[in-house]
Amino acid sequence: MKRTLSVAALVVAFGAGLLVSNYVGTVEGQQKKAPGEGFAAVPGQKGGHDVFGPYDPVQNWPRPLGESLPNHDAWTYSQATDVFPESEDRVLATFKGELPVLPSGRGRGTTWLPQIGPSIKFPVGGGVPMREAASATPSFGKAVDESDGRPGVDWRWEHVIMVFDRNGKMIEDWSQWDRIWGRPHDVEISPYDPEKHIWIVDADAHFVSKFTHDGKQRLLTLGTPGVPGTDDTHFSRPTFLAFMDANTMYLADGYDGTRVIKYDGNGKKILEWGMKGNQPNERRPSYFNSVHGIAVNPKTRRVYVNDRNNGRIQVFDENGKFLDQWDAGPRPPMNIHSIYMGQDGILWGADQGSNKLVAWDADGHFLYSWGTFGTCQGCQWGIHGFATDKAGNLYTAEVRTGRIQKYAPHKGANPAFMVGKPWPGVW
């Protein structure tokens, strides 16, 4: 009995000594870790939490339309589908026209709506949006009856492509092209193109166009505008474009199409892959339902495809050989609308269901997520496209609020939690 007690006492004494040694070693010879290091975007921050992740939302960016355009004080941005920052001083964005400015709901009375149901009134209040921009504007040329609203009153098809400076002021007007679009969906510049041509994908009009850097000339069109299809000269609501190198690009085709198309740098088709799956739980490789997002890793030559209606990410080599897949999250609420990969090789997805940005490593392991629903600056409702500039600023395009947002890196934030900077190129 005495021997057992002696051994126990020795173990306790050794443990206590180890704890003291570790504590002394930490304070005397080692740097103490900041609270939250390893799982918090801003380790050591006192108070607060990761509402905006490692970023601070930039207030009043972009500026109201009335500050840049005459006779626009009563109008604002409609559905924002994508954003591409060439630099801090030239940020391109695609919109679904314009919507009238709504009066603030604060201090206003509410209206009961018994025709809809009991105990329903509007505005709801509490930060709930008053309008959903994605359904407020019909695609150009698609308005057929009064349910689509009154053109010139409920919506206007103007200023579909806009360019902003670092302060959020519109600096370029592309309205000369307004009437060619059905619904511009994606805007890109290849990092490997010294002339910085601008590519725009139009989902509802079924084509992709290449423009000069200043937007004054249209140089190339892939697909047949206004005519859907699945052959070499037609698309079926294409969505996004990604550049692997100077002579390789990939098109996600699309909402109704079920394929990925590989082109050379001049728009000549090289190959395609993909077949129509059985949504919503298709798990066979290379079967798709709504190819709504594509990203590439130029180092590994991998292609990441968002198989949206099946709730998964599929991974292929550069020629379409299937390599891997993973579920993007539980459905509902998960609904990934676009994906992005920067030079750190981390894949980010914009989840419209949870209103979060979600990060996975290249093999699909979950790393981090952040975001919160709302219409306040920095809150999210319906991110559809997003990208970063070389300074590390993040830009998001929201289809439901109808806005572009800019986020600046928070002081002291862990860079590992930020969306990666764009792949280095020739400009």
Coordinates of C-alpha atoms in Angstrom, one line a residue, residues 38-300:
G38 CA -5.1 28.5 -35.6
F39 CA -8.8 28.9 -35.9
A40 CA -9.6 32.6 -35.7
A41 CA -9.1 34.9 -38.7
V42 CA -7.8 37.6 -36.4
P43 CA -5.9 35.9 -33.6
G44 CA -5.6 37.8 -30.4
Q45 CA -8.4 40.2 -31.2
K46 CA -10.2 41.3 -28.0
G47 CA -13.9 41.1 -28.5
G48 CA -15.8 40.7 -31.7
H49 CA -15.9 37.5 -33.8
D50 CA -15.4 36.4 -37.4
V51 CA -18.5 38.1 -38.9
F52 CA -16.5 39.4 -41.9
G53 CA -13.7 36.8 -41.6
P54 CA -10.3 38.3 -42.1
Y55 CA -11.7 41.4 -43.8
D56 CA -13.2 44.8 -43.2
P57 CA -16.0 45.9 -45.6
V58 CA -15.2 49.1 -47.4
Q59 CA -18.0 51.5 -46.7
N60 CA -20.0 53.1 -49.6
W61 CA -18.2 51.1 -52.3
P62 CA -19.2 51.4 -55.0
R63 CA -20.7 54.9 -55.0
P64 CA -24.4 55.6 -55.8
L65 CA -25.1 55.7 -59.5
G66 CA -26.3 59.4 -59.2
E67 CA -22.7 60.4 -58.4
S68 CA -21.4 59.1 -61.7
L69 CA -24.3 59.4 -64.1
P70 CA -26.7 62.3 -64.8
N71 CA -30.4 61.8 -64.0
H72 CA -29.7 58.7 -61.9
D73 CA -30.4 59.8 -58.3
A74 CA -33.5 57.7 -58.3
W75 CA -31.8 54.6 -59.8
T76 CA -29.5 52.0 -58.4
Y77 CA -27.8 48.7 -59.4
S78 CA -29.8 45.6 -60.3
Q79 CA -28.7 42.0 -60.0
A80 CA -24.9 41.9 -59.9
T81 CA -23.6 38.7 -61.5
D82 CA -19.8 39.0 -61.5
V83 CA -16.8 41.2 -60.7
F84 CA -13.2 41.2 -61.9
P85 CA -10.6 43.5 -60.4
E86 CA -7.9 44.1 -63.1
S87 CA -6.3 46.3 -60.4
E88 CA -7.5 48.5 -57.5
D89 CA -8.0 51.3 -60.0
R90 CA -10.0 49.3 -62.6
V91 CA -12.7 46.9 -61.4
L92 CA -15.1 45.5 -64.0
A93 CA -18.6 44.3 -63.0
T94 CA -21.7 42.9 -64.8
F95 CA -25.2 43.8 -63.9
K96 CA -28.8 43.0 -65.0
G97 CA -29.6 46.7 -65.7
E98 CA -30.9 49.1 -63.1
L99 CA -33.6 49.2 -60.4
P100 CA -35.3 52.2 -58.7
V101 CA -33.9 53.3 -55.4
L102 CA -36.2 52.1 -52.6
P103 CA -37.0 54.4 -49.7
S104 CA -35.6 53.4 -46.3
G105 CA -38.0 51.2 -44.3
R106 CA -37.0 52.9 -41.0
G107 CA -39.7 55.0 -39.5
R108 CA -42.3 53.9 -42.0
G109 CA -45.6 52.2 -41.2
T110 CA -46.3 48.6 -42.3
T111 CA -49.0 47.2 -44.5
W112 CA -50.9 44.1 -43.6
L113 CA -51.3 41.6 -46.5
P114 CA -54.2 39.3 -45.6
Q115 CA -54.5 38.3 -49.3
I116 CA -51.2 36.5 -48.9
G117 CA -51.7 35.0 -45.5
P118 CA -52.4 35.6 -41.8
S119 CA -50.1 37.8 -39.7
I120 CA -48.1 39.0 -42.8
K121 CA -47.1 42.6 -43.1
F122 CA -44.5 44.6 -45.1
P123 CA -41.9 45.9 -44.7
V124 CA -40.8 43.1 -42.3
G125 CA -38.0 45.1 -40.6
G126 CA -35.1 43.6 -38.6
G127 CA -32.7 43.8 -41.5
V128 CA -34.8 41.7 -43.8
P129 CA -34.4 42.8 -47.4
M130 CA -37.3 44.7 -49.1
R131 CA -36.5 43.5 -52.6
E132 CA -34.9 40.6 -54.3
A133 CA -32.9 41.9 -57.2
A134 CA -32.4 38.6 -59.0
S135 CA -36.1 38.4 -60.0
A136 CA -36.8 42.1 -60.2
T137 CA -35.4 42.6 -63.7
P138 CA -36.2 40.2 -66.6
S139 CA -33.4 39.2 -69.0
F140 CA -33.2 41.6 -71.9
G141 CA -35.9 40.9 -74.5
K142 CA -37.6 38.3 -72.2
A143 CA -40.3 40.5 -70.6
V144 CA -43.6 39.0 -71.7
D145 CA -46.4 40.2 -69.4
E146 CA -47.1 42.5 -66.4
S147 CA -45.6 40.0 -64.0
D148 CA -42.2 41.1 -65.4
G149 CA -42.8 44.6 -64.2
R150 CA -42.9 47.9 -66.1
P151 CA -39.9 48.9 -68.2
G152 CA -38.7 52.3 -67.3
V153 CA -40.6 52.2 -64.0
D154 CA -39.8 48.9 -62.2
W155 CA -36.5 48.4 -64.0
R156 CA -34.3 49.7 -66.8
W157 CA -31.9 47.8 -69.1
E158 CA -29.1 50.3 -68.9
H159 CA -25.4 50.3 -67.9
V160 CA -25.0 46.5 -67.9
I161 CA -21.2 46.6 -67.9
M162 CA -19.6 49.1 -65.5
V163 CA -16.0 49.9 -64.5
F164 CA -15.0 51.4 -61.1
D165 CA -11.9 53.0 -59.6
R166 CA -10.5 52.3 -56.1
N167 CA -13.0 54.7 -54.6
G168 CA -16.0 53.0 -56.2
K169 CA -16.8 55.7 -58.7
M170 CA -17.8 54.6 -62.2
I171 CA -15.0 55.5 -64.6
E172 CA -16.1 53.8 -67.8
D173 CA -19.4 53.6 -69.6
W174 CA -20.0 50.5 -71.8
S175 CA -23.7 51.3 -72.5
Q176 CA -23.0 51.1 -76.3
W177 CA -23.2 47.3 -75.8
D178 CA -26.3 47.2 -73.6
R179 CA -28.5 45.8 -76.3
I180 CA -26.4 42.8 -77.2
W181 CA -26.7 41.1 -73.8
G182 CA -29.4 38.8 -72.5
R183 CA -27.8 38.4 -69.0
P184 CA -24.0 38.9 -68.7
H185 CA -22.9 36.3 -66.3
D186 CA -19.1 36.4 -66.0
V187 CA -16.3 38.9 -66.8
E188 CA -12.6 37.8 -67.0
I189 CA -9.2 38.9 -68.2
S190 CA -6.5 36.3 -68.8
P191 CA -3.5 36.9 -66.6
Y192 CA -1.3 35.6 -69.5
D193 CA -2.6 38.1 -72.0
P194 CA -0.3 41.2 -72.3
E195 CA -3.1 43.1 -74.2
K196 CA -5.6 42.4 -71.4
H197 CA -8.6 41.5 -73.6
I198 CA -11.8 41.3 -71.8
W199 CA -14.0 38.2 -72.0
I200 CA -17.7 38.3 -71.0
V201 CA -20.0 35.2 -70.8
D202 CA -23.7 35.8 -71.4
A203 CA -25.8 33.0 -70.0
D204 CA -29.3 33.9 -71.3
A205 CA -28.2 34.8 -74.8
H206 CA -25.9 31.8 -75.1
F207 CA -22.6 33.3 -76.2
V208 CA -19.1 34.5 -75.1
S209 CA -17.5 37.7 -76.5
K210 CA -13.9 39.0 -76.4
F211 CA -13.4 42.8 -76.4
T212 CA -10.4 45.1 -76.6
H213 CA -9.1 46.3 -73.3
D214 CA -11.0 49.6 -73.5
G215 CA -14.2 47.9 -74.5
K216 CA -14.6 49.8 -77.7
Q217 CA -14.3 46.8 -80.1
R218 CA -15.7 43.3 -80.0
L219 CA -13.1 41.0 -81.5
L220 CA -14.6 37.5 -81.3
T221 CA -17.8 35.8 -80.4
L222 CA -18.1 32.1 -79.5
G223 CA -21.6 30.5 -79.7
T224 CA -24.6 31.8 -81.6
P225 CA -26.2 34.7 -79.8
G226 CA -29.9 34.0 -78.9
V227 CA -29.8 30.4 -80.1
P228 CA -29.2 27.6 -77.5
G229 CA -27.6 24.3 -78.5
T230 CA -24.9 21.7 -77.6
D231 CA -22.8 21.5 -80.7
D232 CA -19.5 23.3 -81.6
T233 CA -21.2 26.6 -82.5
H234 CA -23.9 26.7 -79.8
F235 CA -24.0 26.9 -76.0
S236 CA -26.8 26.2 -73.5
R237 CA -26.7 29.0 -71.0
P238 CA -22.9 29.1 -70.4
T239 CA -21.8 30.4 -67.0
F240 CA -18.0 30.9 -66.3
L241 CA -14.6 31.0 -68.0
A242 CA -11.2 30.1 -66.6
F243 CA -7.6 30.4 -68.0
M244 CA -5.0 27.8 -67.5
D245 CA -2.3 29.5 -69.5
A246 CA -1.8 31.7 -72.5
N247 CA -3.1 29.1 -74.9
T248 CA -5.7 27.2 -72.7
M249 CA -9.1 28.2 -71.4
Y250 CA -12.2 26.4 -70.1
L251 CA -15.8 27.2 -70.4
A252 CA -18.5 25.9 -68.1
D253 CA -21.6 25.2 -70.2
G254 CA -23.8 25.7 -68.3
Y255 CA -27.2 26.1 -66.6
D256 CA -28.8 23.8 -69.2
G257 CA -25.7 22.4 -70.8
T258 CA -23.8 19.6 -69.1
R259 CA -20.3 20.0 -70.3
V260 CA -16.9 21.6 -69.9
I261 CA -15.3 22.9 -73.2
K262 CA -11.5 23.4 -73.6
Y263 CA -10.3 26.0 -76.1
D264 CA -7.0 27.4 -77.2
G265 CA -6.2 31.0 -76.6
N266 CA -7.8 32.0 -79.9
G267 CA -11.1 30.4 -79.2
K268 CA -10.5 27.2 -81.2
K269 CA -12.2 24.2 -79.6
I270 CA -9.8 21.4 -78.4
L271 CA -12.2 19.0 -76.6
E272 CA -15.2 18.7 -74.3
W273 CA -16.4 16.4 -71.6
G274 CA -19.5 15.8 -69.6
M275 CA -22.9 14.1 -69.7
K276 CA -26.3 14.9 -68.2
G277 CA -26.8 13.4 -64.7
N278 CA -29.7 12.5 -62.6
Q279 CA -30.1 15.4 -60.1
P280 CA -30.0 16.0 -57.2
N281 CA -27.8 13.2 -56.1
E282 CA -25.8 12.2 -59.1
R283 CA -22.4 10.7 -58.1
R284 CA -21.1 9.2 -61.3
P285 CA -17.9 11.0 -62.5
S286 CA -18.2 13.5 -65.4
Y287 CA -22.0 13.7 -65.1
F288 CA -23.3 17.2 -64.4
N289 CA -26.5 19.1 -63.7
S290 CA -25.9 22.9 -63.9
V291 CA -22.2 23.4 -64.5
H292 CA -22.1 26.6 -62.5
G293 CA -18.5 27.5 -61.7
I294 CA -15.0 26.5 -62.8
A295 CA -11.5 27.1 -61.5
V296 CA -8.0 25.9 -62.5
N297 CA -4.6 25.4 -60.9
P298 CA -1.9 26.1 -63.4
K299 CA 0.7 24.4 -61.2
T300 CA -1.0 21.0 -61.0

